[in-house]
């Protein structure tokens, strides 16, 4: 099978690596350069998007900020999964909120802001504190503002009105601030027959709004059921085909959706070593119409992101249960350059191995890891 992926980053690369044993070959569309490239070498394959769509058996996506005409072109081919509606809902917080409402799934109460009257209405309707998020092109905490005290509202409106004035397509989604205990995500797949398979809930730790560590250990069955029910409601509402990720706030055992990602997700990278079938293969199976694989947790696992670094101490490779995944990207501050997966037979052993890993990694480049190690008991 030939699969064209919209987006040519590390997610397309890892799809290519997972697809090769199934004879699924991947080409990738580099949206920034309007070029079809090889997902591992980034070599330009010298064909245009229309030809690449025609040559492919299936078209899919690895990120959601794709120009609307490209989405429409792919949708018209009849071979685009999960399709235009799902990708748009992942890329526009207004559509995402509408989707969650129509699926009957809880998320933070919100108000959409296009002008000053909306801004004032959001504050009186929702109360403080509030989180303001750009409707478009927001990710990893970018395009966000916080409002804690009413006296700061006028100054914040100056910032937000300038932001809105710069782009007529933008809006702001104001959300109630959620006092959550932790952030978790559920990665799962739905196929065209409506069958759903989800991985165990993953606990996520962010530093400066960017994912740092994901932890996948056998967890709370009640929370897993709740997440799975919400996942299924959203996936069914979209008639979704492929892997979908949902990020949640855990508030005293009650889950609220933070956001959805209509694709494979950073918090699911641990599945490469910790699950029976990894999220990249699972996504390809779903979009290619192949049977879904088992999502069972094989062993407790965690993932550490490598941000802005192009080397790590080689000795870490000597740790048992450790796998290193580089993305072949050039170094830039804060950039997702690779990740480390670590697995063990039980939680106690995972904690021990994690502590050994932490001792080998430079703390400045890998802050706050000890906090996550303390979660393992
Ligand atoms: P997002 O880009 O929406 O995932 O937001 C980035 C981070 O901001 C999240 O991972 C949360 O830690 C935090 N955040 C986002 N929305 C809220 C909210 N409504 N209440 C509290 N914290 C939030």
CSV table of N, CA and C in Angstrom, one decimal, residues 48-161:
chain,number,residue,atom,x,y,z
A,48,UNK,N,4.3,16.8,-7.8
A,48,UNK,CA,3.4,17.8,-7.2
A,48,UNK,C,2.4,17.0,-6.3
A,49,UNK,N,1.6,17.8,-5.5
A,49,UNK,CA,0.6,17.3,-4.6
A,49,UNK,C,-0.5,16.5,-5.4
A,50,UNK,N,-0.9,17.0,-6.5
A,50,UNK,CA,-2.0,16.3,-7.2
A,50,UNK,C,-1.6,14.9,-7.7
A,51,UNK,N,-0.3,14.8,-8.2
A,51,UNK,CA,0.2,13.5,-8.6
A,51,UNK,C,0.4,12.6,-7.4
A,52,UNK,N,0.8,13.2,-6.3
A,52,UNK,CA,1.1,12.3,-5.1
A,52,UNK,C,-0.3,11.8,-4.6
A,53,UNK,N,-1.3,12.6,-4.7
A,53,UNK,CA,-2.6,12.1,-4.2
A,53,UNK,C,-3.1,11.0,-5.2
A,54,UNK,N,-2.9,11.2,-6.5
A,54,UNK,CA,-3.4,10.2,-7.5
A,54,UNK,C,-2.6,8.9,-7.3
A,55,UNK,N,-1.3,9.0,-7.0
A,55,UNK,CA,-0.5,7.8,-6.8
A,55,UNK,C,-0.8,7.0,-5.5
A,56,UNK,N,-1.3,7.7,-4.5
A,56,UNK,CA,-1.5,7.1,-3.2
A,56,UNK,C,-2.8,6.2,-3.1
A,57,UNK,N,-2.7,5.2,-2.3
A,57,UNK,CA,-3.9,4.4,-2.0
A,57,UNK,C,-4.7,5.1,-0.9
A,58,UNK,N,-4.0,5.7,0.0
A,58,UNK,CA,-4.6,6.4,1.1
A,58,UNK,C,-3.9,7.7,1.4
A,59,UNK,N,-4.6,8.7,1.8
A,59,UNK,CA,-4.0,10.0,2.2
A,59,UNK,C,-4.4,10.2,3.7
A,60,UNK,N,-3.4,10.6,4.5
A,60,UNK,CA,-3.6,10.9,5.9
A,60,UNK,C,-2.8,12.1,6.3
A,61,UNK,N,-2.8,12.5,7.6
A,61,UNK,CA,-2.2,13.7,8.1
A,61,UNK,C,-1.4,13.4,9.4
A,62,UNK,N,-0.3,14.2,9.6
A,62,UNK,CA,0.4,14.1,10.9
A,62,UNK,C,0.3,15.4,11.6
A,63,UNK,N,-0.3,16.4,11.1
A,63,UNK,CA,-0.6,17.6,11.9
A,63,UNK,C,-1.8,18.3,11.4
A,64,UNK,N,-2.4,19.2,12.2
A,64,UNK,CA,-3.7,19.8,11.8
A,64,UNK,C,-3.7,21.2,11.3
A,65,UNK,N,-2.5,21.8,11.2
A,65,UNK,CA,-2.5,23.2,10.7
A,65,UNK,C,-2.1,23.2,9.2
A,66,UNK,N,-3.1,22.7,8.4
A,66,UNK,CA,-2.9,22.5,7.0
A,66,UNK,C,-3.8,23.5,6.2
A,67,UNK,N,-3.3,24.1,5.2
A,67,UNK,CA,-4.1,25.1,4.4
A,67,UNK,C,-5.4,24.4,4.0
A,68,UNK,N,-6.5,25.2,4.1
A,68,UNK,CA,-7.8,24.6,3.8
A,68,UNK,C,-7.9,24.1,2.3
A,69,UNK,N,-7.4,24.8,1.3
A,69,UNK,CA,-7.5,24.3,0.0
A,69,UNK,C,-6.8,22.9,-0.2
A,70,UNK,N,-5.7,22.7,0.6
A,70,UNK,CA,-5.1,21.4,0.5
A,70,UNK,C,-6.0,20.3,1.1
A,71,UNK,N,-6.6,20.6,2.2
A,71,UNK,CA,-7.6,19.7,2.9
A,71,UNK,C,-8.7,19.4,1.9
A,72,UNK,N,-9.2,20.4,1.2
A,72,UNK,CA,-10.4,20.2,0.3
A,72,UNK,C,-9.9,19.3,-0.9
A,73,UNK,N,-8.7,19.5,-1.4
A,73,UNK,CA,-8.2,18.7,-2.5
A,73,UNK,C,-8.0,17.2,-2.1
A,74,UNK,N,-7.6,17.0,-0.9
A,74,UNK,CA,-7.4,15.6,-0.4
A,74,UNK,C,-8.8,15.0,-0.2
A,75,UNK,N,-9.7,15.8,0.4
A,75,UNK,CA,-11.0,15.2,0.7
A,75,UNK,C,-11.7,14.8,-0.6
A,76,UNK,N,-11.5,15.6,-1.7
A,76,UNK,CA,-12.1,15.2,-3.0
A,76,UNK,C,-11.7,13.9,-3.5
A,77,UNK,N,-10.5,13.5,-3.1
A,77,UNK,CA,-9.9,12.2,-3.7
A,77,UNK,C,-10.7,11.0,-3.2
A,78,UNK,N,-11.5,11.2,-2.0
A,78,UNK,CA,-12.2,10.1,-1.5
A,78,UNK,C,-11.3,9.1,-0.7
A,79,UNK,N,-10.0,9.4,-0.6
A,79,UNK,CA,-9.2,8.4,0.2
A,79,UNK,C,-8.4,9.1,1.3
A,80,UNK,N,-9.0,10.2,1.9
A,80,UNK,CA,-8.4,10.9,3.0
A,80,UNK,C,-9.0,10.5,4.3
A,81,UNK,N,-8.2,10.0,5.2
A,81,UNK,CA,-8.7,9.5,6.5
A,81,UNK,C,-7.7,10.1,7.6
A,82,UNK,N,-8.2,10.7,8.7
A,82,UNK,CA,-9.6,10.8,9.1
A,82,UNK,C,-10.4,11.8,8.4
A,83,UNK,N,-9.9,12.5,7.4
A,83,UNK,CA,-10.7,13.4,6.6
A,83,UNK,C,-10.7,14.9,7.1
A,84,UNK,N,-11.2,15.7,6.2
A,84,UNK,CA,-11.2,17.2,6.4
A,84,UNK,C,-11.9,17.7,7.7
A,85,UNK,N,-13.0,17.1,8.0
A,85,UNK,CA,-13.8,17.6,9.2
A,85,UNK,C,-13.0,17.4,10.5
A,86,UNK,N,-12.4,16.2,10.6
A,86,UNK,CA,-11.6,15.9,11.8
A,86,UNK,C,-10.4,16.8,11.9
A,87,UNK,N,-9.7,16.9,10.8
A,87,UNK,CA,-8.4,17.7,10.8
A,87,UNK,C,-8.7,19.2,11.1
A,88,UNK,N,-9.8,19.7,10.6
A,88,UNK,CA,-10.2,21.1,10.8
A,88,UNK,C,-10.6,21.3,12.3
A,89,UNK,N,-11.3,20.3,12.9
A,89,UNK,CA,-11.7,20.4,14.3
A,89,UNK,C,-10.4,20.4,15.2
A,90,UNK,N,-9.4,19.7,14.8
A,90,UNK,CA,-8.1,19.7,15.6
A,90,UNK,C,-7.4,21.0,15.4
A,91,UNK,N,-7.6,21.8,14.4
A,91,UNK,CA,-6.8,23.0,14.1
A,91,UNK,C,-7.5,24.3,14.4
A,92,UNK,N,-8.8,24.2,14.8
A,92,UNK,CA,-9.6,25.4,15.1
A,92,UNK,C,-10.3,25.2,16.4
A,93,UNK,N,-9.9,25.9,17.5
A,93,UNK,CA,-10.5,25.6,18.8
A,93,UNK,C,-12.1,25.9,18.8
A,94,UNK,N,-12.6,26.8,17.9
A,94,UNK,CA,-14.0,27.0,17.9
A,94,UNK,C,-14.7,25.7,17.4
A,95,UNK,N,-14.2,25.1,16.4
A,95,UNK,CA,-14.8,23.9,15.9
A,95,UNK,C,-14.6,22.7,16.9
A,96,UNK,N,-13.5,22.7,17.5
A,96,UNK,CA,-13.2,21.7,18.5
A,96,UNK,C,-14.2,21.8,19.7
A,97,UNK,N,-14.5,23.0,20.1
A,97,UNK,CA,-15.5,23.1,21.2
A,97,UNK,C,-16.9,22.7,20.7
A,98,UNK,N,-17.3,23.1,19.5
A,98,UNK,CA,-18.6,22.6,18.9
A,98,UNK,C,-18.7,21.1,18.9
A,99,UNK,N,-17.6,20.5,18.4
A,99,UNK,CA,-17.5,19.0,18.3
A,99,UNK,C,-17.7,18.4,19.7
A,100,UNK,N,-17.0,18.9,20.7
A,100,UNK,CA,-17.1,18.3,22.1
A,100,UNK,C,-18.5,18.5,22.6
A,101,UNK,N,-19.1,19.7,22.3
A,101,UNK,CA,-20.5,19.9,22.8
A,101,UNK,C,-21.5,18.9,22.1
A,102,UNK,N,-21.3,18.8,20.8
A,102,UNK,CA,-22.3,17.9,20.1
A,102,UNK,C,-22.0,16.4,20.4
A,103,UNK,N,-20.8,16.1,20.8
A,103,UNK,CA,-20.6,14.7,21.3
A,103,UNK,C,-21.0,14.5,22.7
A,104,UNK,N,-21.4,15.6,23.4
A,104,UNK,CA,-21.8,15.5,24.8
A,104,UNK,C,-20.7,15.2,25.7
A,105,UNK,N,-19.5,15.7,25.4
A,105,UNK,CA,-18.3,15.4,26.2
A,105,UNK,C,-17.9,16.7,27.0
A,106,UNK,N,-17.6,16.5,28.3
A,106,UNK,CA,-17.3,17.7,29.1
A,106,UNK,C,-15.9,18.3,28.7
A,107,UNK,N,-15.9,19.6,28.7
A,107,UNK,CA,-14.6,20.4,28.6
A,107,UNK,C,-14.8,21.7,29.4
A,108,UNK,N,-13.8,22.5,29.5
A,108,UNK,CA,-13.9,23.7,30.3
A,108,UNK,C,-15.0,24.6,29.6
A,109,UNK,N,-15.8,25.3,30.5
A,109,UNK,CA,-16.8,26.2,29.9
A,109,UNK,C,-16.1,27.4,29.2
A,110,UNK,N,-16.7,27.9,28.1
A,110,UNK,CA,-16.0,28.8,27.2
A,110,UNK,C,-16.9,29.8,26.7
A,111,UNK,N,-16.2,30.8,26.1
A,111,UNK,CA,-16.9,31.9,25.3
A,111,UNK,C,-16.0,32.3,24.2
A,112,UNK,N,-16.6,32.5,23.0
A,112,UNK,CA,-15.8,32.9,21.9
A,112,UNK,C,-15.7,34.4,21.7
A,113,UNK,N,-14.5,34.9,21.5
A,113,UNK,CA,-14.3,36.4,21.5
A,113,UNK,C,-13.8,36.9,20.2
A,114,UNK,N,-14.6,37.8,19.6
A,114,UNK,CA,-14.3,38.4,18.3
A,114,UNK,C,-14.1,39.9,18.5
A,115,UNK,N,-14.6,40.5,19.6
A,115,UNK,CA,-14.5,41.9,19.8
A,115,UNK,C,-14.6,42.2,21.3
A,116,UNK,N,-14.6,43.5,21.7
A,116,UNK,CA,-14.5,43.9,23.1
A,116,UNK,C,-15.7,43.5,23.9
A,117,UNK,N,-16.9,43.6,23.2
A,117,UNK,CA,-18.1,43.2,23.9
A,117,UNK,C,-18.1,41.7,24.3
A,118,UNK,N,-17.5,40.9,23.4
A,118,UNK,CA,-17.4,39.4,23.7
A,118,UNK,C,-16.4,39.2,24.9
A,119,UNK,N,-15.3,40.1,24.9
A,119,UNK,CA,-14.3,39.9,25.9
A,119,UNK,C,-14.9,40.2,27.3
A,120,UNK,N,-15.7,41.3,27.4
A,120,UNK,CA,-16.4,41.7,28.6
A,120,UNK,C,-17.4,40.6,29.0
A,121,UNK,N,-18.1,40.1,28.0
A,121,UNK,CA,-19.1,39.1,28.3
A,121,UNK,C,-18.5,37.8,28.8
A,122,UNK,N,-17.3,37.5,28.2
A,122,UNK,CA,-16.6,36.2,28.7
A,122,UNK,C,-16.3,36.3,30.2
A,123,UNK,N,-15.8,37.5,30.6
A,123,UNK,CA,-15.4,37.7,32.0
A,123,UNK,C,-16.6,37.6,32.9
A,124,UNK,N,-17.7,38.2,32.5
A,124,UNK,CA,-18.9,38.2,33.4
A,124,UNK,C,-19.6,36.8,33.4
A,125,UNK,N,-19.6,36.2,32.2
A,125,UNK,CA,-20.2,34.8,32.2
A,125,UNK,C,-19.4,33.8,32.9
A,126,UNK,N,-18.1,33.8,32.7
A,126,UNK,CA,-17.3,32.6,33.1
A,126,UNK,C,-16.6,32.9,34.5
A,127,UNK,N,-16.4,34.2,34.8
A,127,UNK,CA,-15.7,34.5,36.1
A,127,UNK,C,-14.2,34.4,35.9
A,128,UNK,N,-13.4,34.7,36.9
A,128,UNK,CA,-11.9,34.6,36.9
A,128,UNK,C,-11.5,33.5,37.8
A,129,UNK,N,-10.3,32.9,37.6
A,129,UNK,CA,-9.4,33.2,36.5
A,129,UNK,C,-9.8,32.5,35.2
A,130,UNK,N,-9.2,33.1,34.1
A,130,UNK,CA,-9.6,32.6,32.7
A,130,UNK,C,-8.3,32.4,32.0
A,131,UNK,N,-8.4,31.5,31.0
A,131,UNK,CA,-7.3,31.2,30.0
A,131,UNK,C,-7.9,31.6,28.7
A,132,UNK,N,-7.1,32.4,27.9
A,132,UNK,CA,-7.5,32.8,26.6
A,132,UNK,C,-6.6,32.1,25.6
A,133,UNK,N,-7.2,31.5,24.6
A,133,UNK,CA,-6.4,30.8,23.6
A,133,UNK,C,-6.8,31.2,22.2
A,134,UNK,N,-5.8,31.4,21.3
A,134,UNK,CA,-6.0,31.7,19.9
A,134,UNK,C,-6.8,30.5,19.3
A,135,UNK,N,-7.8,30.8,18.5
A,135,UNK,CA,-8.6,29.8,17.9
A,135,UNK,C,-7.8,29.0,16.9
A,136,UNK,N,-6.9,29.6,16.2
A,136,UNK,CA,-6.1,29.0,15.1
A,136,UNK,C,-4.7,28.9,15.5
A,137,UNK,N,-4.0,27.9,15.0
A,137,UNK,CA,-2.5,27.7,15.1
A,137,UNK,C,-2.0,27.8,16.5
A,138,UNK,N,-2.8,27.3,17.4
A,138,UNK,CA,-2.3,27.3,18.8
A,138,UNK,C,-1.9,25.9,19.2
A,139,UNK,N,-0.7,25.7,19.7
A,139,UNK,CA,-0.3,24.4,20.2
A,139,UNK,C,0.8,24.6,21.2
A,140,UNK,N,1.1,23.6,22.1
A,140,UNK,CA,2.1,23.7,23.1
A,140,UNK,C,2.1,25.0,23.9
A,141,UNK,N,0.8,25.4,24.2
A,141,UNK,CA,0.7,26.6,25.0
A,141,UNK,C,1.0,27.9,24.3
A,142,UNK,N,1.3,27.9,23.0
A,142,UNK,CA,1.5,29.1,22.2
A,142,UNK,C,0.2,29.8,22.0
A,143,UNK,N,0.2,31.2,21.9
A,143,UNK,CA,-1.0,31.9,21.6
A,143,UNK,C,-2.0,31.8,22.8
A,144,UNK,N,-1.4,32.0,24.0
A,144,UNK,CA,-2.3,31.9,25.2
A,144,UNK,C,-2.0,33.0,26.2
A,145,UNK,N,-3.1,33.4,26.8
A,145,UNK,CA,-3.0,34.5,27.9
A,145,UNK,C,-3.8,34.0,29.1
A,146,UNK,N,-3.4,34.5,30.2
A,146,UNK,CA,-4.1,34.2,31.5
A,146,UNK,C,-4.6,35.5,32.1
A,147,UNK,N,-5.7,35.5,32.7
A,147,UNK,CA,-6.3,36.6,33.4
A,147,UNK,C,-6.7,36.2,34.8
A,148,UNK,N,-6.0,36.7,35.8
A,148,UNK,CA,-6.3,36.3,37.2
A,148,UNK,C,-7.1,37.4,38.0
A,149,UNK,N,-6.8,38.7,37.7
A,149,UNK,CA,-7.4,39.7,38.4
A,149,UNK,C,-8.1,40.7,37.5
A,150,UNK,N,-9.3,41.2,37.9
A,150,UNK,CA,-10.1,42.1,37.1
A,150,UNK,C,-9.3,43.3,36.7
A,151,UNK,N,-8.4,43.8,37.6
A,151,UNK,CA,-7.7,45.1,37.3
A,151,UNK,C,-6.7,44.9,36.0
A,152,UNK,N,-6.4,43.6,35.7
A,152,UNK,CA,-5.5,43.4,34.6
A,152,UNK,C,-6.3,43.3,33.2
A,153,UNK,N,-7.6,43.4,33.3
A,153,UNK,CA,-8.4,43.1,32.1
A,153,UNK,C,-8.1,44.1,31.0
A,154,UNK,N,-8.1,45.4,31.3
A,154,UNK,CA,-7.9,46.4,30.3
A,154,UNK,C,-6.6,46.2,29.5
A,155,UNK,N,-5.5,45.9,30.3
A,155,UNK,CA,-4.2,45.7,29.6
A,155,UNK,C,-4.2,44.5,28.8
A,156,UNK,N,-4.9,43.4,29.3
A,156,UNK,CA,-4.9,42.2,28.5
A,156,UNK,C,-5.7,42.4,27.2
A,157,UNK,N,-6.8,43.2,27.3
A,157,UNK,CA,-7.6,43.5,26.1
A,157,UNK,C,-6.8,44.2,25.0
A,158,UNK,N,-5.9,45.1,25.5
A,158,UNK,CA,-5.0,45.7,24.5
A,158,UNK,C,-4.2,44.7,23.7
A,159,UNK,N,-3.6,43.7,24.4
A,159,UNK,CA,-2.8,42.6,23.7
A,159,UNK,C,-3.7,41.8,22.8
A,160,UNK,N,-4.9,41.4,23.3
A,160,UNK,CA,-5.7,40.5,22.6
A,160,UNK,C,-6.3,41.3,21.3
A,161,UNK,N,-6.7,42.5,21.5
A,161,UNK,CA,-7.3,43.2,20.4
A,161,UNK,C,-6.2,43.4,19.3
